[in-house]
Tab-separated table of N, CA and C and ligand atoms in Angstrom:
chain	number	residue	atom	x	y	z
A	361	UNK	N	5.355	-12.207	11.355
A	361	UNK	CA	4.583	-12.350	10.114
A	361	UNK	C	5.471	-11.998	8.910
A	362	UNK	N	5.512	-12.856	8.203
A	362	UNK	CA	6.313	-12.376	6.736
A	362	UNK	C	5.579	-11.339	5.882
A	363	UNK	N	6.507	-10.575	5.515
A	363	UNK	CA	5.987	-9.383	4.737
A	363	UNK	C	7.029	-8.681	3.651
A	364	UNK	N	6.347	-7.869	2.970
A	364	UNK	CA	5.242	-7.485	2.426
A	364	UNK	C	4.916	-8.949	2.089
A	365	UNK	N	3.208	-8.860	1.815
A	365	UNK	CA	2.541	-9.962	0.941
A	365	UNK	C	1.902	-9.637	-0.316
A	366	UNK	N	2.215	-10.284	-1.043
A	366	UNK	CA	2.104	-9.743	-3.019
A	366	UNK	C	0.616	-10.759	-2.648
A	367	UNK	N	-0.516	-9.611	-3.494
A	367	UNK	CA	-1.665	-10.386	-3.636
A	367	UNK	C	-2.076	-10.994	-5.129
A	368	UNK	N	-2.227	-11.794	-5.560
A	368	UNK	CA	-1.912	-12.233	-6.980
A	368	UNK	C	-3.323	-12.075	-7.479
A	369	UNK	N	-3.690	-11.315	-8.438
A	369	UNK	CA	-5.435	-11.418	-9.221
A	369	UNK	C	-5.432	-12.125	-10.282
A	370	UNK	N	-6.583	-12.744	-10.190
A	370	UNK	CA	-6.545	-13.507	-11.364
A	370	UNK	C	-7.031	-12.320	-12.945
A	371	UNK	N	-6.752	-12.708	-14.241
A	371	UNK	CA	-6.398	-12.188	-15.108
A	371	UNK	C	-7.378	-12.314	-16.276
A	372	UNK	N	-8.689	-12.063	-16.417
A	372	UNK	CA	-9.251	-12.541	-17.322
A	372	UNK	C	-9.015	-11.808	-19.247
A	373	UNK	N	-8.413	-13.292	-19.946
A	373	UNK	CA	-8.136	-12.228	-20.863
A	373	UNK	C	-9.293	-12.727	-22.039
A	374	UNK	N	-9.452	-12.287	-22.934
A	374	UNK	CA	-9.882	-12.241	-24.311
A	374	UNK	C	-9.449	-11.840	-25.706
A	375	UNK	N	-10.361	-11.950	-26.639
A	375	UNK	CA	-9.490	-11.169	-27.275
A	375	UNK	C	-10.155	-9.531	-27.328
A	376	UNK	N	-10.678	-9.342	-26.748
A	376	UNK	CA	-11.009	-7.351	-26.297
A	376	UNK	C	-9.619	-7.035	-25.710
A	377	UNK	N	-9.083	-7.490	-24.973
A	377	UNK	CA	-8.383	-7.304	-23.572
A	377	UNK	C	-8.126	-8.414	-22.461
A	378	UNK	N	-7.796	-7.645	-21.232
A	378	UNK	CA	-7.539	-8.363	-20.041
A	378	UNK	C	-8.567	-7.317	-18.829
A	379	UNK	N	-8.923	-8.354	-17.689
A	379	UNK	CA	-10.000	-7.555	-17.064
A	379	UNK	C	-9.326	-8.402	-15.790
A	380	UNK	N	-9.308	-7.452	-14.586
A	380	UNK	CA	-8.883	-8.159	-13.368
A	380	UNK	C	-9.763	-7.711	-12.467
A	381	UNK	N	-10.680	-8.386	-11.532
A	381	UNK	CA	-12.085	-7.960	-10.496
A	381	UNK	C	-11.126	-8.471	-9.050
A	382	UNK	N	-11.910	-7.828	-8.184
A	382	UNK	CA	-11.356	-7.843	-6.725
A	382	UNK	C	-12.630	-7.483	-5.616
A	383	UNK	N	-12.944	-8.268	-5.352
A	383	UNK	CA	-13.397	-7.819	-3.760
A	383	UNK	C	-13.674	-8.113	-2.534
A	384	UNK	N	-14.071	-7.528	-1.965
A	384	UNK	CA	-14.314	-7.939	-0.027
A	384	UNK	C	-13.864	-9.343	0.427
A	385	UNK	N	-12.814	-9.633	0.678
A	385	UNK	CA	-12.495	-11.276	1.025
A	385	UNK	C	-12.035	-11.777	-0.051
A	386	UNK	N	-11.764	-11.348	-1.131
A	386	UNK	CA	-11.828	-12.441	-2.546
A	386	UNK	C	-10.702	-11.871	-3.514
A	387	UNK	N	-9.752	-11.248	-3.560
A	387	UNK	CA	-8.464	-11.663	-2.741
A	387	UNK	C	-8.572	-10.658	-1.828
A	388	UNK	N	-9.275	-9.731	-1.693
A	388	UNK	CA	-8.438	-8.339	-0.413
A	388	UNK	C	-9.167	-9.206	0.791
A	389	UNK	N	-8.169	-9.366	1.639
A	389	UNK	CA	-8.739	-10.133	3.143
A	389	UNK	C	-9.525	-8.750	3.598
A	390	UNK	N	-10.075	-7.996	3.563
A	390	UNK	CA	-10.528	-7.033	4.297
A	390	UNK	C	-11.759	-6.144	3.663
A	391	UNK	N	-13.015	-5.656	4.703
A	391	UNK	CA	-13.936	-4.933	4.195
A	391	UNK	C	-13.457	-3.770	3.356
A	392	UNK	N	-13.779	-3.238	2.259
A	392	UNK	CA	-13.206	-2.317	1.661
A	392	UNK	C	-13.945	-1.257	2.058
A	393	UNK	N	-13.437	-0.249	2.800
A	393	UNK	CA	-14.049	1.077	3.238
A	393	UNK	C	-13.737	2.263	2.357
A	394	UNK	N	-12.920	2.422	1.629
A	394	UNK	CA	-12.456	3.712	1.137
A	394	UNK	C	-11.040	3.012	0.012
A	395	UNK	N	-10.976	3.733	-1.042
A	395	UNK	CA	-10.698	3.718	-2.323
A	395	UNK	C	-9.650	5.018	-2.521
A	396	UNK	N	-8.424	4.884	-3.297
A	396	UNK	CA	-8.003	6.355	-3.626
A	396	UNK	C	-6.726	6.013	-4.501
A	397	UNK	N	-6.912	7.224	-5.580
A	397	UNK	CA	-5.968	6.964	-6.454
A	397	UNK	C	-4.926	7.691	-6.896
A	398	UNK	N	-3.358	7.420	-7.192
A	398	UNK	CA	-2.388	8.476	-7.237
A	398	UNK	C	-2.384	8.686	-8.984
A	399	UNK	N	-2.188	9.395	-9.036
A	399	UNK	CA	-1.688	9.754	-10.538
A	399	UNK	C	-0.731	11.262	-10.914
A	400	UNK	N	-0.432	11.378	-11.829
A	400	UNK	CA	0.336	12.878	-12.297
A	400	UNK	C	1.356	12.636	-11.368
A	401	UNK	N	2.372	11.864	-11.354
A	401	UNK	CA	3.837	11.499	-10.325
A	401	UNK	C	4.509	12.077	-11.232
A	402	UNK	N	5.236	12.588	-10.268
A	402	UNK	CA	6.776	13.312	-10.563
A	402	UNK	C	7.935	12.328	-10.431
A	403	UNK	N	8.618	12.102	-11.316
A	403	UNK	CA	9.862	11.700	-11.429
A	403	UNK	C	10.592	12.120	-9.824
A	404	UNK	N	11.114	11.204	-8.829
A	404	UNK	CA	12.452	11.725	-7.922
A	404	UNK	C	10.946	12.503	-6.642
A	405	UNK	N	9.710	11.896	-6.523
A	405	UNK	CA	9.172	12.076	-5.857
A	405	UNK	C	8.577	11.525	-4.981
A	406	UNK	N	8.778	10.947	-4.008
A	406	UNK	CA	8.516	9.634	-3.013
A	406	UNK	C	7.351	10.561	-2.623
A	407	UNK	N	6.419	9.225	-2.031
A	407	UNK	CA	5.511	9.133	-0.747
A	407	UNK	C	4.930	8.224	-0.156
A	408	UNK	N	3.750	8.459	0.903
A	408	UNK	CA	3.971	7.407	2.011
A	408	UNK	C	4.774	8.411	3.218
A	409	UNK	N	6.073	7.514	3.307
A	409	UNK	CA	6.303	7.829	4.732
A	409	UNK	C	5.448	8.241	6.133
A	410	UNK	N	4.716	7.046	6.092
A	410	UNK	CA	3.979	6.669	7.593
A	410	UNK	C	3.884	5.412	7.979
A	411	UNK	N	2.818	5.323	9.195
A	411	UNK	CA	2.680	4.034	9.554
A	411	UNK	C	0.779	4.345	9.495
A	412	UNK	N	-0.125	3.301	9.253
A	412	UNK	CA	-1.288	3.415	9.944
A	412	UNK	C	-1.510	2.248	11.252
A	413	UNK	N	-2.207	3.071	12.399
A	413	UNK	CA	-2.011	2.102	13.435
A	413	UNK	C	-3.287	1.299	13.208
A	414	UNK	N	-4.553	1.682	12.238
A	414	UNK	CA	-5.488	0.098	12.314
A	414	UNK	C	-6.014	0.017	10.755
A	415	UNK	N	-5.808	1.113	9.590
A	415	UNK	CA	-5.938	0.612	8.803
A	415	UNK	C	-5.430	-0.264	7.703
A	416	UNK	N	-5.695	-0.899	7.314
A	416	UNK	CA	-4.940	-2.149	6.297
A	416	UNK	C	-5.202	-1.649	5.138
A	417	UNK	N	-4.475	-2.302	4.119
A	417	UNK	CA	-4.038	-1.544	2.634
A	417	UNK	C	-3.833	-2.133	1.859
A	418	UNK	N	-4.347	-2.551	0.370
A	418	UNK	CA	-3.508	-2.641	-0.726
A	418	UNK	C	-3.329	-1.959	-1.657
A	419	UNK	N	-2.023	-2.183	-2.300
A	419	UNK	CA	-1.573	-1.043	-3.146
A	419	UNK	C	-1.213	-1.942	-4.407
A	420	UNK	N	-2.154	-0.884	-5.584
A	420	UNK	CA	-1.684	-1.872	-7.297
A	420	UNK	C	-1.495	-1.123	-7.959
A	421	UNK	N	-0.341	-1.334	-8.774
A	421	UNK	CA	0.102	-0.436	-9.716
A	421	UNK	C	-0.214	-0.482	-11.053
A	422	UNK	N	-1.694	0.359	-11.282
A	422	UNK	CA	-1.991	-0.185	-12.244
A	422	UNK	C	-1.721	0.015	-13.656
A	423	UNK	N	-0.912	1.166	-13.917
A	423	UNK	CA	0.234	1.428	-14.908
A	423	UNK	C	1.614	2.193	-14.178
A	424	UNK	N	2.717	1.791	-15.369
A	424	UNK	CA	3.434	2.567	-14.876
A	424	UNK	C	3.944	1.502	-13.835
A	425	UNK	N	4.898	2.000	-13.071
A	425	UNK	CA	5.809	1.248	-11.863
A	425	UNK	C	6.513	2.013	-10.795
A	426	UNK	N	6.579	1.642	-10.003
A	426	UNK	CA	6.883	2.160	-8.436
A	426	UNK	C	7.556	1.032	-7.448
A	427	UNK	N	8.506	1.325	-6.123
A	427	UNK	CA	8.805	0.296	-6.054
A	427	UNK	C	8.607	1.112	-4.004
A	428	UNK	N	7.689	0.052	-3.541
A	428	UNK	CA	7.197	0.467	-2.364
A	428	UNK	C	8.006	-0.428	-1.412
A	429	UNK	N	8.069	0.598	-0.201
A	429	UNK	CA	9.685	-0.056	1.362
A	429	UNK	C	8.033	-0.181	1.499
A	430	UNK	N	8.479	-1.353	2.526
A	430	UNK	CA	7.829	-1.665	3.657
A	430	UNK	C	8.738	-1.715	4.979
A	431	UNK	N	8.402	-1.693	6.165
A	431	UNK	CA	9.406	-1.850	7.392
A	431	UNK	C	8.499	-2.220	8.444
A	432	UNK	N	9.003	-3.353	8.941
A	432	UNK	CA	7.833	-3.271	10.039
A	432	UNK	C	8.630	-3.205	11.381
A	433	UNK	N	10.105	-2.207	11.816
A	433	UNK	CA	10.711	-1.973	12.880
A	433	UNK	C	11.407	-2.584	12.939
A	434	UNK	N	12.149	-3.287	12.554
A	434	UNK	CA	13.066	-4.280	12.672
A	434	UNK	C	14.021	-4.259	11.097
A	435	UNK	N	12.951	-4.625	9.858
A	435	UNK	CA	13.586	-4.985	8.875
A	435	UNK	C	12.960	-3.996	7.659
A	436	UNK	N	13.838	-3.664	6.689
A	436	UNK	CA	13.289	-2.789	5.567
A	436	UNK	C	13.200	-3.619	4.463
A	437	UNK	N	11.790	-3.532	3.661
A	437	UNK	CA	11.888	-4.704	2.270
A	437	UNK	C	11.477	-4.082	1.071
A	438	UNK	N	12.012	-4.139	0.322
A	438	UNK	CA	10.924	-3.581	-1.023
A	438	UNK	C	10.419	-4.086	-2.194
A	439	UNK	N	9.369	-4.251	-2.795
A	439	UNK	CA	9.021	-4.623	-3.607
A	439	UNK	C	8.615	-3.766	-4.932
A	440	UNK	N	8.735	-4.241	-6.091
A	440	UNK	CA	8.550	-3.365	-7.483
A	440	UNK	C	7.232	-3.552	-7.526
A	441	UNK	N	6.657	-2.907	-8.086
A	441	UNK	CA	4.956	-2.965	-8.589
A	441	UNK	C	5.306	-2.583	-9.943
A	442	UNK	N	5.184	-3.886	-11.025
A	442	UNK	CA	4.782	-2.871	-11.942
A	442	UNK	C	3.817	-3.877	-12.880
A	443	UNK	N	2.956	-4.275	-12.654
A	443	UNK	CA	1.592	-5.070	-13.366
A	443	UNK	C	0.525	-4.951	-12.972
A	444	UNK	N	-0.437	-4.627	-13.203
A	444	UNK	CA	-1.721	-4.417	-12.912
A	444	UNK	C	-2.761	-5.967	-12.099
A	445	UNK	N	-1.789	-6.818	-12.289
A	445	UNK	CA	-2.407	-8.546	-11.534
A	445	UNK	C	-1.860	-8.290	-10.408
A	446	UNK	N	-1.131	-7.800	-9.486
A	446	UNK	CA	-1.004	-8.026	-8.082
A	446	UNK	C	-0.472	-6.870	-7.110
A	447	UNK	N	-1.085	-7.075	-6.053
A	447	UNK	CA	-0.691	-5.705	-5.503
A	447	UNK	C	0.024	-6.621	-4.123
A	448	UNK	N	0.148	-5.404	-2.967
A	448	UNK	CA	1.112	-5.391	-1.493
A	448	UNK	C	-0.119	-4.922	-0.777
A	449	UNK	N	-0.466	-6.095	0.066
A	449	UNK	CA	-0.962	-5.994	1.128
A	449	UNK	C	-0.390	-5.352	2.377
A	450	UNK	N	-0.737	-4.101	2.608
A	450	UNK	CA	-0.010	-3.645	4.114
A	450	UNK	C	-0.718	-3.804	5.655
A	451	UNK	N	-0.238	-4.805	6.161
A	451	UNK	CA	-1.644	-5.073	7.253
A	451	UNK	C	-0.762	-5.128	8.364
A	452	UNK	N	-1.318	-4.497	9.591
A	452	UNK	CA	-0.260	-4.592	10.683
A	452	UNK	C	0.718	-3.243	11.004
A	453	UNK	N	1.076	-3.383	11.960
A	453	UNK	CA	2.208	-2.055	11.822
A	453	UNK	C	3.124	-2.200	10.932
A	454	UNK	N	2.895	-1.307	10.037
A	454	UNK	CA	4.579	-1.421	9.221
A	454	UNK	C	4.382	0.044	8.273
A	455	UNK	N	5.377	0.470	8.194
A	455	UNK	CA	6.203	1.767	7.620
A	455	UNK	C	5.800	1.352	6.625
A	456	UNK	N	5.651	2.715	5.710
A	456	UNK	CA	5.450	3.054	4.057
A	456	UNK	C	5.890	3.509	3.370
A	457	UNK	N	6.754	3.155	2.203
A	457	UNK	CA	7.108	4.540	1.618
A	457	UNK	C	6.908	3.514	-0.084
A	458	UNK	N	6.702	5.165	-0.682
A	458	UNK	CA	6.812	4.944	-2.162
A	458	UNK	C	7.879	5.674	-3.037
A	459	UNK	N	8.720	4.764	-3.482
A	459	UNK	CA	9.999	5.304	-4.409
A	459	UNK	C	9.632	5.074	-5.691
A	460	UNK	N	10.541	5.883	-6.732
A	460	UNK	CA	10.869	5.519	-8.236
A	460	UNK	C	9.246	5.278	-8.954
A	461	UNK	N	8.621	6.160	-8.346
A	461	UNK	CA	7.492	6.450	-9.636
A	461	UNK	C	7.620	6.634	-10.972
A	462	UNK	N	7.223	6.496	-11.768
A	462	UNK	CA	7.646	6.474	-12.594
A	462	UNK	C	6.486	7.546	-13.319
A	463	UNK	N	6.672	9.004	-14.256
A	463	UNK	CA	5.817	9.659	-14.809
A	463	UNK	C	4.556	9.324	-15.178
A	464	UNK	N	4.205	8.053	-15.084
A	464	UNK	CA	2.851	7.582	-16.150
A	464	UNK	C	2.197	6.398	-14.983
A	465	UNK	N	2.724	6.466	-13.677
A	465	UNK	CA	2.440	6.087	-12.285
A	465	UNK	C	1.014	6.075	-11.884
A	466	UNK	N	0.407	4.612	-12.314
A	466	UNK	CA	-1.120	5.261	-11.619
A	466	UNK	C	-1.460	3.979	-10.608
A	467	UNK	N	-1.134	4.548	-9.000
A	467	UNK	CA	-1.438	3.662	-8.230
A	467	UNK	C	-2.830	3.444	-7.730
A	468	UNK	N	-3.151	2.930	-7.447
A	468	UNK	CA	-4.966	2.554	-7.010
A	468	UNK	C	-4.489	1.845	-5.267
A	469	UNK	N	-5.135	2.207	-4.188
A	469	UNK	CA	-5.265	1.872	-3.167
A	469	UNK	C	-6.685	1.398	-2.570
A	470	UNK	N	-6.489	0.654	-2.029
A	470	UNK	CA	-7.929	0.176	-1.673
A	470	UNK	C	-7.438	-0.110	0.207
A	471	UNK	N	-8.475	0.508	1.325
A	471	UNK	CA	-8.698	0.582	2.171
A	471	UNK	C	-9.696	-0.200	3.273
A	472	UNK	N	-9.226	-0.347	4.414
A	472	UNK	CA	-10.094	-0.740	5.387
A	472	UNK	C	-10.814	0.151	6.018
A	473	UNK	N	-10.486	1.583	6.285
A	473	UNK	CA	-11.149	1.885	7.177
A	473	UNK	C	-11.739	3.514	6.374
A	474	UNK	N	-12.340	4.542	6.390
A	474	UNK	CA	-12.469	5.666	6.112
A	474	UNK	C	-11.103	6.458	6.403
A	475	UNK	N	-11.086	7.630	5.895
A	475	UNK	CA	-9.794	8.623	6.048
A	475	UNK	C	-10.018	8.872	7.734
A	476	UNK	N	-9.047	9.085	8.491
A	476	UNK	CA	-8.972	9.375	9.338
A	476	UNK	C	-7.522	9.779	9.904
A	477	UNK	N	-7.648	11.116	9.843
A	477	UNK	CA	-6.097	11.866	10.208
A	477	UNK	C	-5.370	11.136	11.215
A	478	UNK	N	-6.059	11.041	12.310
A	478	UNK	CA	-5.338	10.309	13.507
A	478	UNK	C	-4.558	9.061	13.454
A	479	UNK	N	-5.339	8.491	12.415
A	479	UNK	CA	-5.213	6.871	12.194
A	479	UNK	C	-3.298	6.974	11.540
A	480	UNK	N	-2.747	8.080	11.546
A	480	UNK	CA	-1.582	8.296	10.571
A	480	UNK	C	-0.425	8.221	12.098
A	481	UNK	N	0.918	7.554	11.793
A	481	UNK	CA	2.072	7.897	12.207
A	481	UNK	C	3.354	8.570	11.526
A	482	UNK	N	3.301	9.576	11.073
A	482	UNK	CA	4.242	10.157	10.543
A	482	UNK	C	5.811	10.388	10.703
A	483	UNK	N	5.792	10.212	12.237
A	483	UNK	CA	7.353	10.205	12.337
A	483	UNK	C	7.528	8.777	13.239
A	484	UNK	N	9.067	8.742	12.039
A	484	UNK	CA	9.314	7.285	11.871
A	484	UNK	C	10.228	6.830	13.484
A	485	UNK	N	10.663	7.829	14.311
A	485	UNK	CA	11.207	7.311	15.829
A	485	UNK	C	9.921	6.770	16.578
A	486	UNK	N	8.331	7.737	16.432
A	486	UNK	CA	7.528	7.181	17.159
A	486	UNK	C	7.070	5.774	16.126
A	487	UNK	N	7.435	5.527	15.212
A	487	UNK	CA	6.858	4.622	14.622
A	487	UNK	C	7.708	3.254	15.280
A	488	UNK	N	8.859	3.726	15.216
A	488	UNK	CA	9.986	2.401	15.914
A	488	UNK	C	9.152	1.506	17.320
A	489	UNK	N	9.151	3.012	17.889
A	489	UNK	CA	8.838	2.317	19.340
A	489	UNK	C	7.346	1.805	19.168
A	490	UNK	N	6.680	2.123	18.678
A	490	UNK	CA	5.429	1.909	18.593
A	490	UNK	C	5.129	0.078	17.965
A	491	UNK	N	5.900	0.055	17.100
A	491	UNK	CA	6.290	-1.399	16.168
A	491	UNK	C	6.937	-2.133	17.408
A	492	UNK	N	8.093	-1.685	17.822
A	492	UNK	CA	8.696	-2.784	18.654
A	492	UNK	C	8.171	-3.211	19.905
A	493	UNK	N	7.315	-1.844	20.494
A	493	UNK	CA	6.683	-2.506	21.884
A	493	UNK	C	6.029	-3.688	21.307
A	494	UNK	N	5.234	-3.374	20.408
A	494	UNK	CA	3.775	-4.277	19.824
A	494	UNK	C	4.543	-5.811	19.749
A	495	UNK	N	5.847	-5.872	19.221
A	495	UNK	CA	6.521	-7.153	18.683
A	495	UNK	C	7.354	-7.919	19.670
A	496	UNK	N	7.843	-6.807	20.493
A	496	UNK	CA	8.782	-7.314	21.390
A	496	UNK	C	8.266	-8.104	22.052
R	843	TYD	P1	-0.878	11.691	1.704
R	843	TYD	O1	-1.258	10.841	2.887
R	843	TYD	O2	0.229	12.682	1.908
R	843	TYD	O3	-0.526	10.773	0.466
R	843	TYD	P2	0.631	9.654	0.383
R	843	TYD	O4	0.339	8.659	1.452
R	843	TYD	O5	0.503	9.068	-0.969
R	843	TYD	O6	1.964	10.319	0.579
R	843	TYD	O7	-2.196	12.440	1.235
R	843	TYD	C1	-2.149	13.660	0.498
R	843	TYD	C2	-3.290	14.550	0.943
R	843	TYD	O8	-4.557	13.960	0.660
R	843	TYD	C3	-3.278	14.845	2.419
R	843	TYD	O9	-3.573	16.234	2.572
R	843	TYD	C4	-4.412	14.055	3.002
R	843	TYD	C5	-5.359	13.913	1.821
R	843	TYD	N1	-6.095	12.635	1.823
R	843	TYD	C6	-7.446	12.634	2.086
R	843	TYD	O10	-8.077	13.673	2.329
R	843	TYD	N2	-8.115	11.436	2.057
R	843	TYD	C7	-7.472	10.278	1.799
R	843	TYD	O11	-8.123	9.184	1.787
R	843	TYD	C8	-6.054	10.293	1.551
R	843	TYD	C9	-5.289	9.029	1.281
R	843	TYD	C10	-5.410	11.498	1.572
């Protein structure tokens, strides 16, 4: 599967502003279960670094800029976020990480499944094998 996948929103502007809507199927392929948002980033402060084994993800940067690895065991990719029209779909096994936040960093995540501790792979050797059985 090619990856990351940039989800593109459409952009409604006026003259108030610009307004971008999203939901269930319409662009996020997935039921939205749970919502969560980063803000107050530190300069030289990554995060992420996991895998989830069934929940799916998108991530929008809705000010500010960040530039998120993806890996799905094989290959490392990264993409910049920095517009509020499109986010990175993370679906499938694949590694996370978030670099180069930027102070004024406000990411918005939108979820498939509820929080669930278990649902996390944190270290990235069990993440290898875990990706490559699945692919091999
Ligand atoms: P963490 O997974 O470390 O954030 P990131 O993926 O951005 O590095 O989450 C930080 C803390 O917040 C951690 O203690 C778990 C908690 N948390 C929840 O309780 N619910 C959630 O939905 C999320 C995403 C995190």
């Amino acid at each position: 599967m090619e990856f990351p996948q940039l989800i593109s929103f459409n952009r409604v502007s006026d003259e108030r502003g610009e307004l971008v809507f999203m939901e269930e199927n319409s662009p996020i392929p997935f039921r939205i279960q749970r919502v969560y948002y980063i803000f107050n980033t530190l300069e030289g402060k990554p995060r992420g670094f996991h895998c989830h084994r069934h929940s799916e993800q998108v991530v929008i940067c809705l000010r500010g800029q960040c530039r998120v690895v993806v890996d799905d065991g094989w290959q490392r990719k990264d993409v910049v976020l920095a517009s509020p029209d499109q986010g990175v779909l993370i679906q499938g096994m694949l590694w996370r990480e978030i670099h180069d936040l930027t102070a004024d960093c406000l990411l918005l995540v939108l979820a498939s499944e509820t929080y669930d501790p278990t649902d996390y792979i944190y270290d990235y050797d069990d993440f290898i094998s875990h990706a490559r059985s699945q692919q091999g």
